[in-house]
mmCIF file with all atom_site columns, C-alpha atoms in Angstrom:
data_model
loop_
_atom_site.group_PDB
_atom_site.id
_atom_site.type_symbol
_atom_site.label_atom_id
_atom_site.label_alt_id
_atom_site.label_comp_id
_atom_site.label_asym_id
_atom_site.label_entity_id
_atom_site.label_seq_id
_atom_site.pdbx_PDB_ins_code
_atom_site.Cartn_x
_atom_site.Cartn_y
_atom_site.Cartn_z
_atom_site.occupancy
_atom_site.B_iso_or_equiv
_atom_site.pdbx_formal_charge
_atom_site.auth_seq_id
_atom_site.auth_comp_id
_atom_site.auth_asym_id
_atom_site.auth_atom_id
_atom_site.pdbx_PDB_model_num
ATOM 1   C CA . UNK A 1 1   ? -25.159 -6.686  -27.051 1.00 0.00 ? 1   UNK A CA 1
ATOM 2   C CA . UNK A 1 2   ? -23.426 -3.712  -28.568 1.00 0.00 ? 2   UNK A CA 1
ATOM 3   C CA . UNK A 1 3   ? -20.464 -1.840  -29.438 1.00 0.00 ? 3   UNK A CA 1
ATOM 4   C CA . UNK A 1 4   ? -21.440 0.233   -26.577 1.00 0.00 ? 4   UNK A CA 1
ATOM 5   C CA . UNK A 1 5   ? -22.747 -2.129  -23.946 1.00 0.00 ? 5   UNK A CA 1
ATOM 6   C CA . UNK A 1 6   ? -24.316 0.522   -21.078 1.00 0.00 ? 6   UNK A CA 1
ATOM 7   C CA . UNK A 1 7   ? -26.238 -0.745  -17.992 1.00 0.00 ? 7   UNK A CA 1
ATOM 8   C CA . UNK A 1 8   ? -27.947 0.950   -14.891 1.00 0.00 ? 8   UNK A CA 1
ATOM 9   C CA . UNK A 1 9   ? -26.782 4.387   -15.663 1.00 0.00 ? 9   UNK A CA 1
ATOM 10  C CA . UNK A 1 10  ? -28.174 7.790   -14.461 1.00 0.00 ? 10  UNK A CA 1
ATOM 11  C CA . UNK A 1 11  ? -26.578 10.433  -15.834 1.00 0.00 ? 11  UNK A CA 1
ATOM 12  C CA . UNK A 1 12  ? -26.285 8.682   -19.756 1.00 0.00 ? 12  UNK A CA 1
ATOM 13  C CA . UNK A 1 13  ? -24.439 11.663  -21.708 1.00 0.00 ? 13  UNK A CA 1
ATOM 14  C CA . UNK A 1 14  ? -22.997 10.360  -25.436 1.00 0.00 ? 14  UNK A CA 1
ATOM 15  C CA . UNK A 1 15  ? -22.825 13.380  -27.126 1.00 0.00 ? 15  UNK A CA 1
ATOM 16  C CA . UNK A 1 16  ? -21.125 13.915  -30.572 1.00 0.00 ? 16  UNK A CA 1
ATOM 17  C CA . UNK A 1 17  ? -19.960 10.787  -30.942 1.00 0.00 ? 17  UNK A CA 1
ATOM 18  C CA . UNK A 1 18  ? -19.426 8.260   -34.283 1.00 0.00 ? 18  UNK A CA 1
ATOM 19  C CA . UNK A 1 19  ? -20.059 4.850   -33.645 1.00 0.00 ? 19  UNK A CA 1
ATOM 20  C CA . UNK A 1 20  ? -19.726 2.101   -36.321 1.00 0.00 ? 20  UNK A CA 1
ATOM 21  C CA . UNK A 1 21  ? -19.281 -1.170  -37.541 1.00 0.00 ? 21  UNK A CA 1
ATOM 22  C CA . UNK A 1 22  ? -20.838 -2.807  -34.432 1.00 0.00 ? 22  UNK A CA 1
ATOM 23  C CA . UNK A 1 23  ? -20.794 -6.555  -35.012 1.00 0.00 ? 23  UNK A CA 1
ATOM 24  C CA . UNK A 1 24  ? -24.176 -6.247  -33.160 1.00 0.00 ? 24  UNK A CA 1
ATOM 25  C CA . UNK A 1 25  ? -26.123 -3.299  -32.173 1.00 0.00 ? 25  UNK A CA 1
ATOM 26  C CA . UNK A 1 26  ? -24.449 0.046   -31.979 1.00 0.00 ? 26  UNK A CA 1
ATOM 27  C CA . UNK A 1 27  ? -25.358 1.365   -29.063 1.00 0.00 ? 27  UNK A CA 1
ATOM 28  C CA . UNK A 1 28  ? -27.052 -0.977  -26.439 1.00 0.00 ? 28  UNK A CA 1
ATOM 29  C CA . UNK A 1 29  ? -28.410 0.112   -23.468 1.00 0.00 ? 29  UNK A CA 1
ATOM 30  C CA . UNK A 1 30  ? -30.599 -1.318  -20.047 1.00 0.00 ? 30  UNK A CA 1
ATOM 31  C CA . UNK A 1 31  ? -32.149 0.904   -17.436 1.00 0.00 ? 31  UNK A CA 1
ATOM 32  C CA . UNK A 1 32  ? -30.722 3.995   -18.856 1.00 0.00 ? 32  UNK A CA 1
ATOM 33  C CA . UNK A 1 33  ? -31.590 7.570   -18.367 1.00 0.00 ? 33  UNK A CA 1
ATOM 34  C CA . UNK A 1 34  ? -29.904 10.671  -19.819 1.00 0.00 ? 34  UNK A CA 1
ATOM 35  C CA . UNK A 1 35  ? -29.547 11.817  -23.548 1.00 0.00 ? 35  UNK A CA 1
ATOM 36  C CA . UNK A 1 36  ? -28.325 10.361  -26.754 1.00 0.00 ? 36  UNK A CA 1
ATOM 37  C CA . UNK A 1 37  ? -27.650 13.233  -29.044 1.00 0.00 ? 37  UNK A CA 1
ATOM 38  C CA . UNK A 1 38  ? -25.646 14.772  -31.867 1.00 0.00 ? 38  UNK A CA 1
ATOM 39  C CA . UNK A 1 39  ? -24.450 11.628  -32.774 1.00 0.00 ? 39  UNK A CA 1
ATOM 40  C CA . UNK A 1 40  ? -23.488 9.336   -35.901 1.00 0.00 ? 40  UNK A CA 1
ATOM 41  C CA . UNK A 1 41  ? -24.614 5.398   -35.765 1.00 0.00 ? 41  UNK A CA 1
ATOM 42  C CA . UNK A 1 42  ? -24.296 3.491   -38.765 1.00 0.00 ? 42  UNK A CA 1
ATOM 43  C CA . UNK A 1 43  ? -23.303 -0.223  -40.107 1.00 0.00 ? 43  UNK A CA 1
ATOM 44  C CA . UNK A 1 44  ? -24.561 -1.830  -37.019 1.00 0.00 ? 44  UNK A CA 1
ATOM 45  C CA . UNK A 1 45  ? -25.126 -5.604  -37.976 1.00 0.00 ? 45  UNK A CA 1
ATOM 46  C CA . UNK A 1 46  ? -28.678 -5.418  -35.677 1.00 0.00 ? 46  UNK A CA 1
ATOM 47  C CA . UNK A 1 47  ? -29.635 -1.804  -34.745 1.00 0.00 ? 47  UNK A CA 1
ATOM 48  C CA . UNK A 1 48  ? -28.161 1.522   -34.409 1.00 0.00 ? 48  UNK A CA 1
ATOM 49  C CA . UNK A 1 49  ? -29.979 2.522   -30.763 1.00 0.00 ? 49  UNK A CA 1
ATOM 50  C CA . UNK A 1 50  ? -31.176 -0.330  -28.714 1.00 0.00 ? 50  UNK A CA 1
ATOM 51  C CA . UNK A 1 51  ? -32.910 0.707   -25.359 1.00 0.00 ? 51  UNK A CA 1
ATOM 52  C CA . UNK A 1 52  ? -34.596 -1.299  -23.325 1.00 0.00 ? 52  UNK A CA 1
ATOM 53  C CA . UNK A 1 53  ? -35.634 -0.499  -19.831 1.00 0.00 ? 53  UNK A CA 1
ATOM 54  C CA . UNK A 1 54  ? -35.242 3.198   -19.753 1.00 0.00 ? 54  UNK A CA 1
ATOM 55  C CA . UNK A 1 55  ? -36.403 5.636   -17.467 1.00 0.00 ? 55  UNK A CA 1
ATOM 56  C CA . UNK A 1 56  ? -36.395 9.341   -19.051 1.00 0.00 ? 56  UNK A CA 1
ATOM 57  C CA . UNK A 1 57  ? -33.884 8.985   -22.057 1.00 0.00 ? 57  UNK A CA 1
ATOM 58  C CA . UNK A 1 58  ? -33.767 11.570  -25.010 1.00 0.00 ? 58  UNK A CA 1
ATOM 59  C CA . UNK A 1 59  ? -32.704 10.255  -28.320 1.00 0.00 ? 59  UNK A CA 1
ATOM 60  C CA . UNK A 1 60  ? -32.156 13.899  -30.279 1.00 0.00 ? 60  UNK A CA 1
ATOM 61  C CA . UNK A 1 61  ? -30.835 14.981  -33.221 1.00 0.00 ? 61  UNK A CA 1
ATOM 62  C CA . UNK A 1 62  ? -28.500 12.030  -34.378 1.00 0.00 ? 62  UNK A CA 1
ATOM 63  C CA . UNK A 1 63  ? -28.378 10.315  -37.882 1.00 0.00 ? 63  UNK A CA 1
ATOM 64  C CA . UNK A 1 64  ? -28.956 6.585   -37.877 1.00 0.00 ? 64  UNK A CA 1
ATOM 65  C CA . UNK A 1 65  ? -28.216 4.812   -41.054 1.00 0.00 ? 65  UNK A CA 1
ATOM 66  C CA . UNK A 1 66  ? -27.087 1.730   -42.712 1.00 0.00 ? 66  UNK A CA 1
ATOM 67  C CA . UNK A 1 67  ? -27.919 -0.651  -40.021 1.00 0.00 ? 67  UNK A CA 1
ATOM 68  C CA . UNK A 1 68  ? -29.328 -4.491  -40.753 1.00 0.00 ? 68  UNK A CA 1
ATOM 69  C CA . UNK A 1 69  ? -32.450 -4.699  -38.870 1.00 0.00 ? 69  UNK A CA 1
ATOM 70  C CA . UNK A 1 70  ? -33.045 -1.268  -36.953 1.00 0.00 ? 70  UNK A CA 1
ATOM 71  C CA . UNK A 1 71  ? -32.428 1.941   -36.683 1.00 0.00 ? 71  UNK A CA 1
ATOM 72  C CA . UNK A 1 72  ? -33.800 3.113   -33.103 1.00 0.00 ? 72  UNK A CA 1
ATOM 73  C CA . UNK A 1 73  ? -35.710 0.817   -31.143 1.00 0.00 ? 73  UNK A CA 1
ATOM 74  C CA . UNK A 1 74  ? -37.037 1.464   -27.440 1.00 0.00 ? 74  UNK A CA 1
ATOM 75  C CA . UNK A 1 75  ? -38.595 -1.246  -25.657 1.00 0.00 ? 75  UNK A CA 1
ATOM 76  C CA . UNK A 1 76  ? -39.816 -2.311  -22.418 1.00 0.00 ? 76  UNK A CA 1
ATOM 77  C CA . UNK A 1 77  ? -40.057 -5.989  -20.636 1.00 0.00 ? 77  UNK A CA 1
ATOM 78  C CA . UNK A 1 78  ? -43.574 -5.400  -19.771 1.00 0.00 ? 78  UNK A CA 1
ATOM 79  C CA . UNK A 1 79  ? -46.025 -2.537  -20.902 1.00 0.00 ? 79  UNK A CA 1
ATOM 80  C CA . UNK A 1 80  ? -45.071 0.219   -18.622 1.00 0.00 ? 80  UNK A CA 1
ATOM 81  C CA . UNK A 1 81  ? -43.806 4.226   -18.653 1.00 0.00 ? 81  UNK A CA 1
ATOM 82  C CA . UNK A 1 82  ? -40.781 4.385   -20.326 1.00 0.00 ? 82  UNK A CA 1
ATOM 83  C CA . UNK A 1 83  ? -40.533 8.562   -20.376 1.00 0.00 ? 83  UNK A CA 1
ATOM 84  C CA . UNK A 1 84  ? -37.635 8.007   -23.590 1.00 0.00 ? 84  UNK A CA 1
ATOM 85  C CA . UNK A 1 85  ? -38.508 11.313  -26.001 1.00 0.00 ? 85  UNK A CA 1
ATOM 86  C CA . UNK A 1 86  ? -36.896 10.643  -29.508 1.00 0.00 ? 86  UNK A CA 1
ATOM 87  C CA . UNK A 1 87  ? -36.935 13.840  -31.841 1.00 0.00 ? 87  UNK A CA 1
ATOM 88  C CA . UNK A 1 88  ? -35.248 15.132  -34.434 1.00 0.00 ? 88  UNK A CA 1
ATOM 89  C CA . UNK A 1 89  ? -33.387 12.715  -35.810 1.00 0.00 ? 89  UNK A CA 1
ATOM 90  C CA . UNK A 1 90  ? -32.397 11.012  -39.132 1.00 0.00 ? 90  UNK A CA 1
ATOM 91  C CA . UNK A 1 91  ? -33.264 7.383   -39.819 1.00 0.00 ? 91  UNK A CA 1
ATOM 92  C CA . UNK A 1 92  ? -32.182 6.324   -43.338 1.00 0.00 ? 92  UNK A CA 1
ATOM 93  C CA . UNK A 1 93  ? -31.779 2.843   -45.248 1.00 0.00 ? 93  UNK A CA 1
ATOM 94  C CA . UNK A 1 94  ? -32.609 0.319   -42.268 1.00 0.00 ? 94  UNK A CA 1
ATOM 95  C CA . UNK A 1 95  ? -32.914 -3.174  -43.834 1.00 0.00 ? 95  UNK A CA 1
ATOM 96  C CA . UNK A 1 96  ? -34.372 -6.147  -42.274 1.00 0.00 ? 96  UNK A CA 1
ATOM 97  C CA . UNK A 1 97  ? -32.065 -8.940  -42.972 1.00 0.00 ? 97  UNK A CA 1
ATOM 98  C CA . UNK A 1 98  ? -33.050 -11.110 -39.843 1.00 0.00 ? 98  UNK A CA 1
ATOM 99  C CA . UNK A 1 99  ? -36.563 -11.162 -41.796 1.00 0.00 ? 99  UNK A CA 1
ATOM 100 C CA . UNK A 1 100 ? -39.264 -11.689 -39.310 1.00 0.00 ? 100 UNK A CA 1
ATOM 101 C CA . UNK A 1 101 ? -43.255 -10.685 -38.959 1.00 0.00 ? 101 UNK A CA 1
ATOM 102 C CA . UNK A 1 102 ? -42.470 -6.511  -38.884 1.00 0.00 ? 102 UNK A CA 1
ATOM 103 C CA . UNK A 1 103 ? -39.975 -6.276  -35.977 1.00 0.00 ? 103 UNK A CA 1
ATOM 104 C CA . UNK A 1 104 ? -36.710 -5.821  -38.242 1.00 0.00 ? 104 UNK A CA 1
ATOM 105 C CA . UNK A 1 105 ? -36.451 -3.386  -40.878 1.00 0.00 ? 105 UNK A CA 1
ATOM 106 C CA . UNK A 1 106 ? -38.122 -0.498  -38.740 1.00 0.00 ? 106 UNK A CA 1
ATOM 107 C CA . UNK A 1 107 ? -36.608 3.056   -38.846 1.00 0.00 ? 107 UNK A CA 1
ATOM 108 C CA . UNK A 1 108 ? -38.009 3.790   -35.214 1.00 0.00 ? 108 UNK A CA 1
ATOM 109 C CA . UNK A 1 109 ? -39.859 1.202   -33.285 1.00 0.00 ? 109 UNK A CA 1
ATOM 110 C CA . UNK A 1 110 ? -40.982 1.569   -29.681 1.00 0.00 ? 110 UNK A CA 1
ATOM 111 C CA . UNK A 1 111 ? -42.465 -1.564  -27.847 1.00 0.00 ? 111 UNK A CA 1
ATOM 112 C CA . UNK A 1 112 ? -44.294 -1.889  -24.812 1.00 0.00 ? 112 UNK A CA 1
ATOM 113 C CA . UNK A 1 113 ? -42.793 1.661   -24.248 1.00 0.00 ? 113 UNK A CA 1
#
Protein backbone atom coordinates (compact mmCIF):
# COMPACT_ATOMS: atom_id res chain seq x y z
CA UNK A 1 0.00 0.00 0.00
CA UNK A 2 2.96 2.28 0.46
CA UNK A 3 6.51 2.94 0.46
CA UNK A 4 6.12 2.77 4.10
CA UNK A 5 3.66 -0.01 4.78
CA UNK A 6 2.97 0.41 8.91
CA UNK A 7 0.34 -1.72 10.74
CA UNK A 8 -0.89 -2.02 14.46
CA UNK A 9 1.65 0.28 15.88
CA UNK A 10 1.63 2.22 19.23
CA UNK A 11 4.31 4.24 19.60
CA UNK A 12 4.34 5.58 15.51
CA UNK A 13 7.46 8.10 15.64
CA UNK A 14 8.68 9.17 11.76
CA UNK A 15 10.27 12.19 12.42
CA UNK A 16 12.44 14.16 9.89
CA UNK A 17 12.27 11.94 7.38
CA UNK A 18 12.13 12.30 3.17
CA UNK A 19 10.10 9.91 1.57
CA UNK A 20 9.60 9.77 -2.25
CA UNK A 21 8.83 8.28 -5.34
CA UNK A 22 6.38 5.76 -3.79
CA UNK A 23 4.97 3.69 -6.65
CA UNK A 24 1.80 3.95 -4.43
CA UNK A 25 1.12 5.94 -1.43
CA UNK A 26 3.97 7.35 0.55
CA UNK A 27 3.33 6.63 3.73
CA UNK A 28 0.53 4.02 4.49
CA UNK A 29 -0.62 3.27 7.65
CA UNK A 30 -3.59 0.92 9.68
CA UNK A 31 -4.41 1.22 13.34
CA UNK A 32 -1.69 3.62 14.01
CA UNK A 33 -1.09 5.95 16.84
CA UNK A 34 1.87 8.28 17.44
CA UNK A 35 3.11 11.35 15.34
CA UNK A 36 4.01 12.06 11.80
CA UNK A 37 6.07 15.18 11.82
CA UNK A 38 8.85 17.29 10.34
CA UNK A 39 8.76 15.39 7.41
CA UNK A 40 9.08 15.61 3.44
CA UNK A 41 6.45 13.39 1.22
CA UNK A 42 6.32 14.01 -2.30
CA UNK A 43 5.88 12.11 -5.87
CA UNK A 44 3.71 9.51 -4.38
CA UNK A 45 1.78 7.90 -7.41
CA UNK A 46 -1.64 7.85 -4.91
CA UNK A 47 -1.15 9.94 -1.71
CA UNK A 48 1.50 11.32 0.40
CA UNK A 49 -0.18 10.25 4.09
CA UNK A 50 -2.67 7.50 4.00
CA UNK A 51 -4.23 6.61 7.49
CA UNK A 52 -6.81 4.60 8.02
CA UNK A 53 -7.85 3.21 11.32
CA UNK A 54 -6.00 5.41 13.69
CA UNK A 55 -6.34 5.92 17.17
CA UNK A 56 -4.64 9.37 18.38
CA UNK A 57 -2.15 10.17 15.45
CA UNK A 58 -0.64 13.75 14.90
CA UNK A 59 0.19 14.68 11.40
CA UNK A 60 2.40 18.13 12.19
CA UNK A 61 4.39 20.28 10.45
CA UNK A 62 5.45 18.24 7.25
CA UNK A 63 5.29 19.40 3.53
CA UNK A 64 3.25 17.20 1.24
CA UNK A 65 3.58 17.86 -2.40
CA UNK A 66 3.55 16.53 -5.83
CA UNK A 67 1.51 13.52 -5.21
CA UNK A 68 -1.24 12.05 -7.95
CA UNK A 69 -4.38 11.85 -6.10
CA UNK A 70 -3.75 13.04 -2.35
CA UNK A 71 -1.93 14.71 -0.21
CA UNK A 72 -3.12 13.62 3.46
CA UNK A 73 -6.02 11.56 3.80
CA UNK A 74 -7.41 10.04 7.21
CA UNK A 75 -10.13 7.69 7.09
CA UNK A 76 -12.06 5.32 9.03
CA UNK A 77 -13.99 1.85 8.03
CA UNK A 78 -17.04 2.99 9.72
CA UNK A 79 -17.96 6.53 11.19
CA UNK A 80 -16.25 6.45 14.47
CA UNK A 81 -13.48 8.59 16.79
CA UNK A 82 -10.47 8.65 15.08
CA UNK A 83 -8.54 11.30 17.68
CA UNK A 84 -5.76 11.97 14.39
CA UNK A 85 -4.92 16.03 14.90
CA UNK A 86 -3.31 17.31 11.56
CA UNK A 87 -1.76 20.93 11.90
CA UNK A 88 0.60 22.85 10.49
CA UNK A 89 1.47 21.48 7.56
CA UNK A 90 2.08 22.20 3.81
CA UNK A 91 -0.10 20.62 1.13
CA UNK A 92 0.88 21.85 -2.36
CA UNK A 93 0.06 20.70 -6.10
CA UNK A 94 -2.08 17.41 -5.36
CA UNK A 95 -3.58 16.29 -8.71
CA UNK A 96 -6.30 13.89 -9.19
CA UNK A 97 -5.26 11.66 -11.94
CA UNK A 98 -7.41 8.56 -10.83
CA UNK A 99 -10.37 11.15 -11.65
CA UNK A 100 -13.33 10.19 -9.63
CA UNK A 101 -16.58 12.12 -7.97
CA UNK A 102 -14.19 14.48 -5.37
CA UNK A 103 -12.18 11.77 -3.54
CA UNK A 104 -8.77 12.32 -5.55
CA UNK A 105 -7.23 15.54 -5.98
CA UNK A 106 -7.83 16.64 -2.22
CA UNK A 107 -5.00 18.44 -0.30
CA UNK A 108 -6.41 17.05 3.13
CA UNK A 109 -9.37 14.80 3.25
CA UNK A 110 -10.67 13.08 6.37
CA UNK A 111 -13.50 10.40 5.99
CA UNK A 112 -15.66 8.87 8.38
CA UNK A 113 -12.93 10.24 10.80
Amino acid sequence: QGLLDLRRIAHLVVDNCQITGSGKNGLALEHASGRIERSEISGAADAGIYSVEADGLEISGNSVSDCANGGILVHRWQAAEDGTIVSGNRVERIQARGGGTGQNGNGINAFRA
